[in-house]
Every structure is written in structure tokens, then in C-alpha cells.
mmCIF file with all atom_site columns, C-alpha atoms in Angstrom:
data_model
loop_
_atom_site.group_PDB
_atom_site.id
_atom_site.type_symbol
_atom_site.label_atom_id
_atom_site.label_alt_id
_atom_site.label_comp_id
_atom_site.label_asym_id
_atom_site.label_entity_id
_atom_site.label_seq_id
_atom_site.pdbx_PDB_ins_code
_atom_site.Cartn_x
_atom_site.Cartn_y
_atom_site.Cartn_z
_atom_site.occupancy
_atom_site.B_iso_or_equiv
_atom_site.pdbx_formal_charge
_atom_site.auth_seq_id
_atom_site.auth_comp_id
_atom_site.auth_asym_id
_atom_site.auth_atom_id
_atom_site.pdbx_PDB_model_num
ATOM 1  C CA . UNK Z 1 1  ? -1.836  -10.956 25.756  1.00 63.00 ? 1  UNK Z CA 1
ATOM 2  C CA . UNK Z 1 2  ? -3.055  -14.525 26.173  1.00 85.00 ? 2  UNK Z CA 1
ATOM 3  C CA . UNK Z 1 3  ? -3.670  -17.488 23.969  1.00 89.00 ? 3  UNK Z CA 1
ATOM 4  C CA . UNK Z 1 4  ? -7.051  -19.164 23.605  1.00 90.00 ? 4  UNK Z CA 1
ATOM 5  C CA . UNK Z 1 5  ? -7.464  -22.581 21.973  1.00 93.00 ? 5  UNK Z CA 1
ATOM 6  C CA . UNK Z 1 6  ? -10.760 -23.409 20.287  1.00 93.00 ? 6  UNK Z CA 1
ATOM 7  C CA . UNK Z 1 7  ? -12.025 -26.256 18.100  1.00 94.00 ? 7  UNK Z CA 1
ATOM 8  C CA . UNK Z 1 8  ? -12.699 -25.578 14.423  1.00 94.00 ? 8  UNK Z CA 1
ATOM 9  C CA . UNK Z 1 9  ? -16.410 -26.161 15.060  1.00 94.00 ? 9  UNK Z CA 1
ATOM 10 C CA . UNK Z 1 10 ? -16.578 -23.051 17.271  1.00 92.00 ? 10 UNK Z CA 1
ATOM 11 C CA . UNK Z 1 11 ? -14.950 -20.927 14.599  1.00 91.00 ? 11 UNK Z CA 1
ATOM 12 C CA . UNK Z 1 12 ? -17.371 -22.300 12.001  1.00 93.00 ? 12 UNK Z CA 1
ATOM 13 C CA . UNK Z 1 13 ? -20.371 -21.695 14.258  1.00 94.00 ? 13 UNK Z CA 1
ATOM 14 C CA . UNK Z 1 14 ? -19.727 -18.000 14.814  1.00 91.00 ? 14 UNK Z CA 1
ATOM 15 C CA . UNK Z 1 15 ? -16.792 -16.735 12.777  1.00 91.00 ? 15 UNK Z CA 1
ATOM 16 C CA . UNK Z 1 16 ? -17.578 -13.039 13.174  1.00 93.00 ? 16 UNK Z CA 1
ATOM 17 C CA . UNK Z 1 17 ? -17.981 -13.262 16.966  1.00 92.00 ? 17 UNK Z CA 1
ATOM 18 C CA . UNK Z 1 18 ? -14.739 -15.222 17.360  1.00 90.00 ? 18 UNK Z CA 1
ATOM 19 C CA . UNK Z 1 19 ? -12.762 -12.800 15.186  1.00 90.00 ? 19 UNK Z CA 1
ATOM 20 C CA . UNK Z 1 20 ? -14.202 -9.796  17.023  1.00 91.00 ? 20 UNK Z CA 1
ATOM 21 C CA . UNK Z 1 21 ? -13.241 -11.328 20.378  1.00 88.00 ? 21 UNK Z CA 1
ATOM 22 C CA . UNK Z 1 22 ? -9.704  -11.855 19.104  1.00 87.00 ? 22 UNK Z CA 1
ATOM 23 C CA . UNK Z 1 23 ? -9.483  -8.294  17.780  1.00 88.00 ? 23 UNK Z CA 1
ATOM 24 C CA . UNK Z 1 24 ? -10.880 -6.706  20.933  1.00 90.00 ? 24 UNK Z CA 1
ATOM 25 C CA . UNK Z 1 25 ? -9.032  -8.788  23.535  1.00 90.00 ? 25 UNK Z CA 1
ATOM 26 C CA . UNK Z 1 26 ? -5.715  -9.016  21.736  1.00 86.00 ? 26 UNK Z CA 1
ATOM 27 C CA . UNK Z 1 27 ? -5.620  -12.737 22.498  1.00 89.00 ? 27 UNK Z CA 1
ATOM 28 C CA . UNK Z 1 28 ? -4.164  -15.094 19.941  1.00 91.00 ? 28 UNK Z CA 1
ATOM 29 C CA . UNK Z 1 29 ? -6.742  -17.709 18.969  1.00 91.00 ? 29 UNK Z CA 1
ATOM 30 C CA . UNK Z 1 30 ? -5.377  -21.161 18.146  1.00 93.00 ? 30 UNK Z CA 1
ATOM 31 C CA . UNK Z 1 31 ? -7.802  -23.263 16.101  1.00 94.00 ? 31 UNK Z CA 1
ATOM 32 C CA . UNK Z 1 32 ? -7.584  -27.030 16.472  1.00 95.00 ? 32 UNK Z CA 1
ATOM 33 C CA . UNK Z 1 33 ? -8.169  -28.616 13.069  1.00 93.00 ? 33 UNK Z CA 1
ATOM 34 C CA . UNK Z 1 34 ? -9.683  -32.120 12.815  1.00 92.00 ? 34 UNK Z CA 1
ATOM 35 C CA . UNK Z 1 35 ? -6.444  -33.557 11.379  1.00 92.00 ? 35 UNK Z CA 1
ATOM 36 C CA . UNK Z 1 36 ? -4.336  -32.480 14.389  1.00 90.00 ? 36 UNK Z CA 1
ATOM 37 C CA . UNK Z 1 37 ? -3.001  -29.314 12.721  1.00 92.00 ? 37 UNK Z CA 1
ATOM 38 C CA . UNK Z 1 38 ? -3.170  -25.967 14.503  1.00 93.00 ? 38 UNK Z CA 1
ATOM 39 C CA . UNK Z 1 39 ? -3.797  -22.511 13.039  1.00 91.00 ? 39 UNK Z CA 1
ATOM 40 C CA . UNK Z 1 40 ? -3.255  -19.207 14.815  1.00 91.00 ? 40 UNK Z CA 1
ATOM 41 C CA . UNK Z 1 41 ? -5.359  -16.066 14.408  1.00 91.00 ? 41 UNK Z CA 1
ATOM 42 C CA . UNK Z 1 42 ? -3.698  -12.972 15.791  1.00 88.00 ? 42 UNK Z CA 1
ATOM 43 C CA . UNK Z 1 43 ? -4.619  -9.298  15.818  1.00 84.00 ? 43 UNK Z CA 1
ATOM 44 C CA . UNK Z 1 44 ? -2.216  -7.027  13.967  1.00 77.00 ? 44 UNK Z CA 1
ATOM 45 C CA . UNK Z 1 45 ? -1.521  -3.506  15.054  1.00 74.00 ? 45 UNK Z CA 1
ATOM 46 C CA . UNK Z 1 46 ? -1.934  -0.905  12.280  1.00 69.00 ? 46 UNK Z CA 1
ATOM 47 C CA . UNK Z 1 47 ? 1.812   -0.212  12.022  1.00 66.00 ? 47 UNK Z CA 1
ATOM 48 C CA . UNK Z 1 48 ? 2.489   -3.954  11.655  1.00 55.00 ? 48 UNK Z CA 1
ATOM 49 C CA . UNK Z 1 49 ? -0.174  -4.320  8.983   1.00 55.00 ? 49 UNK Z CA 1
ATOM 50 C CA . UNK Z 1 50 ? 1.570   -2.090  6.418   1.00 63.00 ? 50 UNK Z CA 1
ATOM 51 C CA . UNK Z 1 51 ? 4.573   -4.332  5.772   1.00 71.00 ? 51 UNK Z CA 1
ATOM 52 C CA . UNK Z 1 52 ? 2.436   -7.464  5.863   1.00 66.00 ? 52 UNK Z CA 1
ATOM 53 C CA . UNK Z 1 53 ? 0.120   -6.062  3.199   1.00 67.00 ? 53 UNK Z CA 1
ATOM 54 C CA . UNK Z 1 54 ? 3.119   -5.108  1.053   1.00 75.00 ? 54 UNK Z CA 1
ATOM 55 C CA . UNK Z 1 55 ? 4.501   -8.637  1.341   1.00 77.00 ? 55 UNK Z CA 1
ATOM 56 C CA . UNK Z 1 56 ? 1.139   -10.239 0.560   1.00 71.00 ? 56 UNK Z CA 1
ATOM 57 C CA . UNK Z 1 57 ? 0.569   -8.021  -2.460  1.00 75.00 ? 57 UNK Z CA 1
ATOM 58 C CA . UNK Z 1 58 ? 4.110   -8.579  -3.731  1.00 80.00 ? 58 UNK Z CA 1
ATOM 59 C CA . UNK Z 1 59 ? 3.591   -12.349 -3.582  1.00 84.00 ? 59 UNK Z CA 1
ATOM 60 C CA . UNK Z 1 60 ? 0.171   -12.344 -5.281  1.00 83.00 ? 60 UNK Z CA 1
ATOM 61 C CA . UNK Z 1 61 ? 0.439   -13.056 -9.043  1.00 87.00 ? 61 UNK Z CA 1
ATOM 62 C CA . UNK Z 1 62 ? -3.083  -11.734 -9.732  1.00 85.00 ? 62 UNK Z CA 1
ATOM 63 C CA . UNK Z 1 63 ? -2.250  -8.433  -8.045  1.00 79.00 ? 63 UNK Z CA 1
ATOM 64 C CA . UNK Z 1 64 ? 1.059   -8.201  -9.917  1.00 82.00 ? 64 UNK Z CA 1
ATOM 65 C CA . UNK Z 1 65 ? -0.772  -8.734  -13.224 1.00 85.00 ? 65 UNK Z CA 1
ATOM 66 C CA . UNK Z 1 66 ? -3.269  -6.017  -12.299 1.00 80.00 ? 66 UNK Z CA 1
ATOM 67 C CA . UNK Z 1 67 ? -0.432  -3.566  -11.518 1.00 79.00 ? 67 UNK Z CA 1
ATOM 68 C CA . UNK Z 1 68 ? 1.311   -4.402  -14.806 1.00 83.00 ? 68 UNK Z CA 1
ATOM 69 C CA . UNK Z 1 69 ? -1.936  -3.864  -16.721 1.00 85.00 ? 69 UNK Z CA 1
ATOM 70 C CA . UNK Z 1 70 ? -2.457  -0.539  -14.983 1.00 82.00 ? 70 UNK Z CA 1
ATOM 71 C CA . UNK Z 1 71 ? 1.093   0.608   -15.737 1.00 82.00 ? 71 UNK Z CA 1
ATOM 72 C CA . UNK Z 1 72 ? 0.653   -0.300  -19.419 1.00 86.00 ? 72 UNK Z CA 1
ATOM 73 C CA . UNK Z 1 73 ? -2.601  1.618   -19.855 1.00 83.00 ? 73 UNK Z CA 1
ATOM 74 C CA . UNK Z 1 74 ? -2.855  5.219   -20.988 1.00 79.00 ? 74 UNK Z CA 1
ATOM 75 C CA . UNK Z 1 75 ? -3.232  7.879   -18.367 1.00 73.00 ? 75 UNK Z CA 1
ATOM 76 C CA . UNK Z 1 76 ? -5.830  10.578  -18.709 1.00 71.00 ? 76 UNK Z CA 1
ATOM 77 C CA . UNK Z 1 77 ? -4.537  13.923  -17.398 1.00 70.00 ? 77 UNK Z CA 1
ATOM 78 C CA . UNK Z 1 78 ? -6.594  15.694  -14.763 1.00 66.00 ? 78 UNK Z CA 1
ATOM 79 C CA . UNK Z 1 79 ? -8.533  18.710  -15.964 1.00 66.00 ? 79 UNK Z CA 1
ATOM 80 C CA . UNK Z 1 80 ? -8.148  22.058  -14.194 1.00 62.00 ? 80 UNK Z CA 1
ATOM 81 C CA . UNK Z 1 81 ? -11.575 21.578  -12.545 1.00 63.00 ? 81 UNK Z CA 1
ATOM 82 C CA . UNK Z 1 82 ? -10.609 18.164  -11.175 1.00 55.00 ? 82 UNK Z CA 1
ATOM 83 C CA . UNK Z 1 83 ? -7.354  19.538  -9.786  1.00 54.00 ? 83 UNK Z CA 1
ATOM 84 C CA . UNK Z 1 84 ? -9.176  22.431  -8.100  1.00 60.00 ? 84 UNK Z CA 1
ATOM 85 C CA . UNK Z 1 85 ? -11.734 20.140  -6.494  1.00 58.00 ? 85 UNK Z CA 1
ATOM 86 C CA . UNK Z 1 86 ? -8.932  17.900  -5.179  1.00 56.00 ? 86 UNK Z CA 1
ATOM 87 C CA . UNK Z 1 87 ? -7.018  20.863  -3.741  1.00 58.00 ? 87 UNK Z CA 1
ATOM 88 C CA . UNK Z 1 88 ? -9.847  22.281  -1.838  1.00 55.00 ? 88 UNK Z CA 1
#
């Protein structure tokens, strides 16, 4: 797996193409920002993605508020018809 360095202007010109290239090749793309900073874009394998998503969601106050709101709301029980359609 290699590393490719590109200027921000290339990423801005064709974001979708650049991201697809990164995803398909497995290369890490390093983006050179105008102020000398660097950003890395790297493909994640599905098994790696699970823990990352958990960490991102746990650190997101808007998501945490949504979960709290959901937990506080009333639950409507499934009817027998709904349960049958879910089971097959």
C-alpha cells in the first residue's frame, strides 16, 4: 500500500474521483493544504470501521442527545402481524 501526495486543488477539482482512487487502490492520499498542513485520507477495511464508528458516535454530542431522546420516548409494541412479517 503506497502513499500519494496531492495538492488541495486536485481534491477540490474532482473529490469523488480522488476518493474512489484511494478506496480502490488502497493508497493513502496525503493532501497538501495551502498553509503547509497535511491531511491524510485512508481507506478503512470493514472490520476496522466498526470501532471507529462507535468512537465517532460516542464523541458526538448531537448523536448522544438523539439517543437520549429515543430512550426517553414511549415504545409502541409490535403487533402480531408485524412480528410475523419480520419472522418470515
